[in-house]
Every structure is written in C-alpha cells, then in structure tokens.
Amino acid sequence: MPNSTALLTDRYELTMVQAARRSGLAGRNCVFEVFSRQLPAGRRYGVVTGTGRLLDEIKDFRFNEAELNWLSEAKVVDQATIDYLANYRFEGNIWGYREGDAYFAYSPVLVIEAPFEQAVVLETLILSIMNYDTAVGSAASRMRSAAGNRYLAEMGGRRTNEQAAVAAARAAYIAGFDATSNLEAGRSWNIPTMGTAAHAFTLLHDDETEAFRAQVETFGAGTTLLVDTYNTDEGVRKAIEVAGTSLGAVRIDSGDLGVEVTRVRKLLDSLGATQTKITVTNDLDEHAIAALAAAPVDNYGVGTSVVTGSGVPTAGFVYKLVAHQDDSGHWVSVSKRSANKTNIGGRKQAIRQLENGIATKELLAAGHIVAADANQRELLVPLVVNGEVQERFTGAAGVTLARETHVLAMNELPIQAHRLQRGESSIPTEFI
C-alpha cells in the first residue's frame, strides 16, 4: 500500500460527509474555488506555487486499512461513512492557474468540480499545501527581483520542519532561485544543490589554514571557503595562500555586509584573485539583497526569510463552495455573506487583460462564459480530468514547467509590480 495522505485533513471534513450522506445531498455536484480575498499587506502580486505537490498528494489520497481502523477506533465517523471512505477516489475535475503564474485578489487559483463528498475532504490538504508553498514562492520571487541576475541559493532548511524544508526549496526554485542546500529537494525535484562547509569545520581544525587546505585538497581550488570565522581579512589572505588565485569563492556570513564585501573585493583584487567570487549569507531578505545591489556581491544565500518569519506572510487562501446543482440539474450560485468574509458566487472564468504584452487587469466572469480576445490570456488550465492527474504538471518536469511559467508571468507584469516598497496590487481585479 502506498503512503496515504488521507488523514492530512481536519475532522470536520469527514463529519460533513457523514451528515451530508444522511441528508441525501452528499452526491450533489459542486464547485469549490480556492482564492484569497486580498494579497498579503503591502504585496503587489502573488505567485501560485505548490500545485505539482498537491497533484501528487491527491493521487495518494486514499483511506487504507490503517486509516480506516483508526477512524473507527476513534469514533470519528460511523461505519457507513467508513465503508464509503474505504472506496474513496477523487473522480472529479480540477482546473487551476499554471504553477508559477501570478495571482491577485479573488483569483480562482484552483477550481474543483466534483460531488460534495469527494470535494469537501480535500479542503485541508489543498489549503495546507497551497498556502505555505505560495507564501514561499511569492517571497522568493521578490528576492529574485532584488537579486537581478546574481546567483541566489536557498538554504533555510534548518529554520523550518523537515518536510516544509523540501517544499520551500521547491517553491523558491520555481520562483527563480538557482539552487538549494537541501538534498531531498535535489533528489525529489531535480533541483541543483550547493554547499561546502560551515564554521564548525574551521573550528574542528587546529588553525584556519589547516581547515582551508583540507577543503581545497578534497574539492579543488574551485570550492568556496568561509573566511569570517576569526578575522575576515586574515581569512581571505590564508584562503588565497592555500588555494591560489584560482579560488572559486569566499563566503562572508557576518558583519556589515556592504562594508565587508567592498573591502574583501579590494583585498582579493590586490592579491591577484580577480576572478574569485564573493558569496554573502547572514539573514538576507529582499530588502537586504536590494541594499547590496551596488556592492560587488556575486552570490547570495538566503535562509530564514524565505522559509518562515515575517518575510513569508500566508497567502490567505480559502476553499469555498460557489455553486452546486439542484435536483433538476441546474447550477445554483451560492456564496458566504458574513461581514468581511463575503465572496462572489458562481463558477469563475479567469482572464488576464494585456496591452502590448503587459498585464493591466484580472478579469473574472462569474457564472457565465466570455470569449477571450487576442489581447487576453485564459488563466485556468485542466489539472485533473475525471480523476486523472495531468502528469505534465507533476514531478521534476512539472517544476521545470512552473519555473518557465514564472519567468513569462513576471515579464508580463507592469514595472510597478517589482517594486519592493509596500504598495497596492499591481493590477486590479474586475468582475465582468
């Protein structure tokens, strides 16, 4: 039996199934949508990330014997519901924005059409994946903009849980990072990996020169030496003495990076190491990266701010029923009316309005279909068709496709979208 993802959910998803089966409406065809009522405060766009991971999890969303036995022992639902869950398989349809694409307020990033009892149980799984991965992808995209064409590596695995570390590495790579330090992300998603040594390696040896010599003899002169364990200037001199002027890079992980980098660049050049690159780490975020734009930095390594913390506000996605079929088979639009939590009922068609290739509006048609013209781009694509996952969006190939989509989406956004200052959404959302 494959590993099951079926209990990665909330109890009320299953109790709703039991109650809906009692009322006779569990099989009623429904449309659920995943959207955010607003972008995180100050953000000008978001990046849809996590779709490929979600599709893989849906394939494994089965209630195996172990899960069914636990549900019975814990008295979560009755036996009739357990018997239904024993044969559960999602057989509906899912459409979504392409992974890596931009989204805005009320963008229906996922549209799920299936009987209520099939669709409702996916809510928690969908939101837990899409909210976290999209938050990381959106933050990483801002960092990519700040870094320009300089090398950008994700190295935040030690700042989050072990599974989130892999998801974060994947999301950051889709949003434009060049590599990750996480080996499982490298294996699972074919992401380039990087990393050489931490301060502990230097401290293990009797002196810095001995540590550098061991690393260079092991990995060659093209390696990156961490030079700020004791005194940065002395570390640079020892690094070049050991590796020669063909040393690949030095890494700086402390101090005022703008000042440190400028001084180290001059020192490297004076020692003849004009091609040796400078890598900086130390709690970087998009603002710190932008502040180093004029400094002679070659490579950035980003940890905490791309996987967790204030730099990664949740995407705020919700999973709402927007339409269902009545007893005669007609579609009925429904929506929540609570204060500050309203939404527009009816299944949405999503179109991006373009002028000279630049996005100007997000157009959402609710409950009806409009014909997109030559200056508009349809945003929803089929991800699951009659229960069959479209494999091109999954695995390492799906990551490559999402990374390409992200580049196209970023080129499509207006210039104000890439400003790091807090601001409003870079394009408006209009219901038509």
XYZ file of C-alpha atoms in Angstrom:
432
model
C 0.000 0.000 0.000
C 1.333 3.495 -0.802
C 1.655 6.080 1.935
C -1.730 7.684 2.494
C -2.349 11.426 2.699
C -5.997 10.945 3.689
C -5.599 11.931 7.352
C -3.790 15.152 6.474
C -7.159 16.775 6.999
C -9.473 18.212 9.630
C -12.109 16.162 11.403
C -14.994 18.294 10.209
C -14.301 17.369 6.592
C -15.343 13.791 7.382
C -18.183 14.651 9.738
C -19.652 16.844 6.983
C -19.552 13.839 4.665
C -21.437 11.739 7.203
C -24.098 14.411 7.740
C -24.438 15.120 4.005
C -24.942 11.432 3.342
C -27.705 11.425 5.932
C -29.410 14.413 4.275
C -29.111 12.758 0.881
C -27.002 15.541 -0.659
C -23.503 14.079 -0.426
C -23.586 13.191 -4.103
C -24.723 16.640 -5.251
C -22.283 18.040 -7.824
C -20.477 21.097 -6.502
C -17.895 23.685 -7.493
C -15.367 24.825 -4.894
C -12.844 27.593 -5.523
C -9.531 28.422 -3.878
C -8.839 32.157 -3.690
C -7.592 34.913 -1.427
C -9.778 37.919 -0.694
C -6.702 40.121 -0.698
C -2.970 39.882 -1.168
C -0.820 39.948 1.977
C -0.449 43.510 3.242
C 1.858 45.549 1.025
C 2.340 42.876 -1.633
C 1.799 43.808 -5.285
C 1.343 40.269 -6.624
C 1.464 36.653 -5.502
C 2.938 33.553 -7.146
C 0.911 30.344 -7.394
C 3.149 27.603 -6.017
C 2.551 24.080 -4.737
C 0.267 22.809 -7.493
C 2.512 19.950 -8.580
C 2.982 18.782 -4.989
C -0.755 18.925 -4.451
C -1.474 16.790 -7.503
C 0.902 14.120 -6.230
C -0.796 14.178 -2.819
C -4.247 13.841 -4.389
C -3.087 10.689 -6.172
C -2.237 9.202 -2.760
C -5.403 10.428 -1.054
C -6.760 7.005 -0.139
C -8.110 5.590 3.106
C -6.128 2.405 3.642
C -6.805 -0.178 6.324
C -4.718 1.607 8.936
C -6.545 4.902 8.433
C -9.963 3.234 8.421
C -9.213 1.287 11.594
C -8.110 4.428 13.387
C -11.222 6.350 12.291
C -13.343 3.526 13.647
C -11.470 3.222 16.952
C -11.522 6.998 17.475
C -15.236 7.092 16.591
C -14.680 9.964 14.179
C -17.489 8.858 11.834
C -19.972 5.988 11.675
C -19.419 2.659 9.969
C -21.431 3.574 6.873
C -19.152 6.564 6.280
C -16.065 4.417 6.874
C -17.370 1.962 4.282
C -17.710 4.847 1.815
C -14.219 6.143 2.591
C -12.752 2.672 2.034
C -13.525 3.101 -1.661
C -12.773 6.831 -1.861
C -11.136 8.080 -5.011
C -11.357 11.606 -6.376
C -13.096 11.281 -9.739
C -13.851 14.931 -10.423
C -12.134 17.739 -12.295
C -9.720 20.410 -11.154
C -8.669 23.476 -13.092
C -6.083 25.936 -11.899
C -3.689 28.746 -12.669
C -0.449 27.388 -14.055
C 2.057 26.851 -11.268
C 4.494 29.776 -11.288
C 1.891 32.232 -12.610
C 0.991 35.454 -10.813
C -2.304 35.822 -8.965
C -4.232 38.680 -7.338
C -7.204 39.265 -5.048
C -10.054 36.846 -5.754
C -8.084 34.988 -8.444
C -9.598 31.452 -8.531
C -6.231 29.725 -8.418
C -7.977 26.343 -8.196
C -11.487 25.313 -9.275
C -12.702 21.908 -8.076
C -15.811 20.276 -9.557
C -16.975 17.005 -8.020
C -19.692 15.533 -5.818
C -19.697 17.194 -2.397
C -18.463 14.069 -0.609
C -15.435 13.859 -2.921
C -14.517 17.541 -2.985
C -15.019 18.628 0.617
C -12.499 16.166 2.067
C -9.684 17.736 0.003
C -10.070 21.189 1.564
C -7.465 20.959 4.308
C -4.893 19.202 2.142
C -5.294 21.776 -0.619
C -5.072 24.781 1.686
C -2.140 23.490 3.745
C -0.048 22.935 0.622
C -1.103 25.958 -1.400
C -0.964 28.473 1.443
C 2.568 27.568 2.517
C 4.138 26.943 -0.873
C 2.567 30.056 -2.379
C 3.767 32.167 0.545
C 7.335 30.937 -0.013
C 7.116 31.294 -3.790
C 5.793 34.844 -3.507
C 8.572 35.866 -1.113
C 11.213 34.140 -3.229
C 10.023 35.955 -6.345
C 10.603 39.315 -4.650
C 14.098 38.190 -3.684
C 14.785 37.114 -7.252
C 13.749 40.584 -8.447
C 16.034 42.212 -5.889
C 18.985 39.991 -6.813
C 18.792 40.701 -10.534
C 20.942 38.191 -12.410
C 23.161 37.299 -9.450
C 23.277 33.719 -8.170
C 20.661 33.049 -5.490
C 20.581 29.939 -3.307
C 18.001 28.730 -0.785
C 19.460 27.428 2.469
C 16.682 27.693 5.048
C 16.014 24.050 5.832
C 17.271 24.374 9.408
C 14.691 27.083 10.117
C 11.564 25.020 9.472
C 10.356 21.414 9.801
C 11.921 18.739 7.654
C 9.045 18.361 5.180
C 8.458 22.091 4.856
C 12.163 22.464 4.074
C 11.744 20.351 0.944
C 8.568 22.188 -0.078
C 10.229 25.567 0.474
C 13.239 24.634 -1.639
C 10.917 23.593 -4.464
C 8.856 26.784 -4.241
C 11.930 29.014 -4.156
C 13.407 27.269 -7.200
C 10.184 27.742 -9.167
C 10.293 31.442 -8.283
C 13.791 31.833 -9.687
C 16.339 30.693 -7.107
C 19.301 28.903 -8.663
C 19.911 26.131 -6.139
C 19.156 24.748 -2.684
C 21.205 23.296 0.137
C 18.523 20.629 0.731
C 19.484 17.240 -0.668
C 15.986 15.746 -0.563
C 14.736 18.625 -2.680
C 17.559 17.893 -5.079
C 16.632 14.230 -5.283
C 12.853 14.689 -5.419
C 12.636 17.628 -7.792
C 15.967 17.633 -9.651
C 16.936 20.999 -8.171
C 20.664 21.877 -8.243
C 22.232 21.612 -4.790
C 25.047 23.632 -3.252
C 27.105 23.862 -0.064
C 30.637 23.330 1.175
C 31.421 23.978 4.854
C 30.219 25.799 7.972
C 32.177 27.444 10.777
C 32.226 24.115 12.637
C 34.575 22.692 10.001
C 37.067 25.502 10.536
C 36.797 25.228 14.326
C 37.408 21.475 14.136
C 40.935 22.094 12.876
C 43.844 23.450 14.859
C 44.020 26.536 12.674
C 42.253 28.145 9.739
C 44.965 27.347 7.215
C 44.729 23.645 8.025
C 40.951 23.726 7.526
C 41.256 25.527 4.190
C 43.929 23.133 2.998
C 41.768 20.102 3.821
C 38.823 21.538 1.919
C 40.849 22.540 -1.134
C 42.614 19.178 -1.273
C 39.200 17.478 -1.123
C 37.164 19.621 -3.503
C 39.718 21.531 -5.547
C 40.507 25.219 -5.863
C 37.073 25.940 -7.289
C 35.494 25.470 -3.854
C 34.073 28.241 -1.634
C 35.946 28.993 1.580
C 34.213 30.536 4.610
C 36.571 33.314 5.651
C 34.971 35.081 8.636
C 35.408 32.545 11.463
C 38.089 34.655 13.117
C 39.248 37.728 11.178
C 37.859 38.189 7.685
C 40.876 39.916 6.141
C 43.260 37.322 7.532
C 40.882 34.594 6.385
C 40.957 35.945 2.833
C 44.754 36.062 2.798
C 45.012 32.495 4.088
C 42.417 31.313 1.583
C 44.383 32.689 -1.362
C 47.655 31.421 0.103
C 46.218 27.894 0.222
C 44.094 27.810 -2.939
C 45.896 30.307 -5.124
C 44.304 32.997 -7.230
C 42.007 30.468 -8.912
C 39.948 30.048 -5.723
C 36.288 29.763 -6.695
C 34.743 31.971 -4.000
C 34.911 33.218 -0.457
C 31.846 33.365 1.788
C 31.053 36.094 4.324
C 28.415 35.364 6.959
C 28.713 38.264 9.408
C 29.252 41.971 9.858
C 28.042 44.926 7.832
C 27.905 43.090 4.540
C 28.066 46.186 2.334
C 31.270 47.328 4.031
C 32.734 43.841 4.324
C 32.147 42.930 0.687
C 33.693 46.132 -0.661
C 36.812 45.677 1.459
C 37.129 41.980 0.622
C 36.797 42.678 -3.103
C 39.652 45.151 -2.952
C 41.746 42.717 -0.954
C 41.093 39.836 -3.354
C 41.982 42.006 -6.328
C 45.193 43.181 -4.637
C 46.157 39.533 -4.115
C 45.576 38.767 -7.799
C 42.362 36.806 -7.201
C 40.312 38.984 -9.530
C 38.077 36.089 -10.616
C 37.345 34.807 -7.121
C 33.688 35.428 -6.365
C 32.113 36.674 -3.152
C 29.167 34.883 -1.573
C 27.182 36.514 1.234
C 24.734 34.937 3.681
C 23.538 36.062 7.164
C 19.740 36.596 7.418
C 19.240 38.135 3.999
C 15.814 39.158 2.726
C 14.718 41.076 -0.373
C 15.460 44.442 1.254
C 18.947 43.418 2.386
C 19.615 41.995 -1.074
C 18.445 45.226 -2.708
C 20.682 47.235 -0.372
C 23.663 45.259 -1.698
C 22.809 45.930 -5.349
C 25.745 48.306 -5.777
C 28.155 46.126 -3.793
C 30.491 43.652 -5.555
C 28.453 40.602 -4.474
C 28.353 37.609 -6.797
C 26.212 35.106 -4.887
C 23.503 35.297 -2.241
C 22.448 32.571 0.179
C 19.029 33.075 1.771
C 17.678 31.092 4.709
C 15.182 32.161 7.350
C 13.403 34.890 5.398
C 12.436 32.630 2.503
C 11.087 29.698 4.523
C 9.477 31.327 7.547
C 9.032 34.561 9.512
C 7.626 37.964 8.602
C 9.016 37.720 5.081
C 6.617 34.883 4.289
C 3.086 36.010 5.177
C 0.466 33.340 4.468
C -1.235 33.541 1.115
C -4.584 33.586 2.909
C -6.257 31.153 0.524
C -9.738 29.899 1.401
C -11.751 26.991 -0.032
C -15.337 27.998 -0.705
C -18.387 26.369 -2.253
C -19.540 28.722 -5.034
C -22.080 26.613 -6.940
C -23.979 23.337 -6.826
C -26.514 21.558 -8.969
C -30.118 21.449 -7.775
C -32.404 18.432 -8.034
C -33.259 19.310 -11.640
C -29.602 19.518 -12.656
C -29.412 23.317 -12.910
C -26.403 25.085 -11.453
C -27.150 27.364 -8.481
C -24.654 30.041 -7.431
C -24.024 30.241 -3.677
C -21.810 32.453 -1.525
C -20.981 33.308 2.054
C -22.428 36.611 3.329
C -20.604 37.057 6.646
C -19.157 40.505 7.327
C -15.635 40.876 5.888
C -15.796 37.319 4.555
C -18.039 37.707 1.545
C -17.328 36.285 -1.874
C -18.978 36.248 -5.275
C -20.973 33.102 -6.043
C -20.831 31.158 -9.287
C -18.010 29.383 -11.034
C -15.398 31.834 -12.326
C -13.658 32.163 -15.644
C -10.326 33.964 -15.224
C -8.738 36.113 -17.935
C -5.722 38.419 -17.840
C -6.090 41.587 -19.900
C -2.902 42.594 -21.733
C -1.766 45.716 -23.551
C 1.397 45.346 -25.623
C 2.126 42.176 -23.688
C 1.803 43.811 -20.247
C -0.940 42.850 -17.805
C -3.447 45.587 -16.979
C -6.386 43.763 -15.356
C -7.517 40.452 -13.908
C -10.990 39.766 -15.305
C -13.298 37.300 -13.550
C -16.557 36.212 -15.174
C -18.854 34.770 -12.501
C -21.458 32.238 -13.544
C -21.069 32.803 -17.271
C -18.515 32.386 -20.048
C -16.962 35.140 -22.135
C -14.836 34.821 -25.257
C -11.239 35.901 -24.716
C -9.794 38.083 -27.464
C -6.253 38.372 -28.831
C -5.216 40.726 -26.016
C -6.401 38.393 -23.272
C -4.970 35.249 -21.737
C -7.079 32.445 -20.294
C -5.636 31.580 -16.892
C -7.286 28.289 -15.913
C -5.946 25.038 -17.317
C -7.094 21.438 -16.608
C -5.049 19.783 -13.852
C -7.238 16.763 -13.099
C -9.668 15.354 -15.677
C -12.267 12.848 -14.480
C -9.993 11.923 -11.606
C -6.860 11.546 -13.740
C -3.984 13.842 -12.790
C -2.354 15.533 -15.771
C 1.166 14.242 -15.236
C 2.946 17.030 -17.100
C 2.329 19.262 -14.091
C 3.926 16.843 -11.613
C 7.417 15.637 -10.745
C 10.656 17.259 -11.842
C 9.204 18.038 -15.285
C 6.400 19.955 -13.598
C 8.933 22.011 -11.652
C 10.745 22.930 -14.868
C 7.464 23.912 -16.497
C 6.464 26.016 -13.481
C 9.832 27.755 -13.462
C 9.380 28.669 -17.129
C 5.837 29.867 -16.465
C 7.099 32.118 -13.693
C 9.576 33.857 -15.972
C 6.844 34.537 -18.516
C 4.446 35.765 -15.829
C 6.993 38.155 -14.334
C 7.794 39.592 -17.768
C 4.071 40.163 -18.223
C 3.625 42.233 -15.052
C 3.898 46.035 -15.111
C 7.107 47.544 -13.766
C 5.482 48.716 -10.528
C 4.822 45.078 -9.598
C 8.538 44.557 -8.993
C 8.981 47.419 -6.540
C 9.862 46.180 -3.073
C 8.168 49.002 -1.196
C 4.772 48.231 0.312
C 2.012 49.006 -2.157
C -1.301 48.009 -3.625
C -1.914 45.185 -6.088
C -0.087 45.945 -9.325
C -3.190 45.259 -11.403
C -6.891 45.464 -10.390
C -9.350 42.569 -10.304
C -12.665 43.198 -12.039
C -15.795 41.045 -12.116
C -17.472 41.098 -15.517
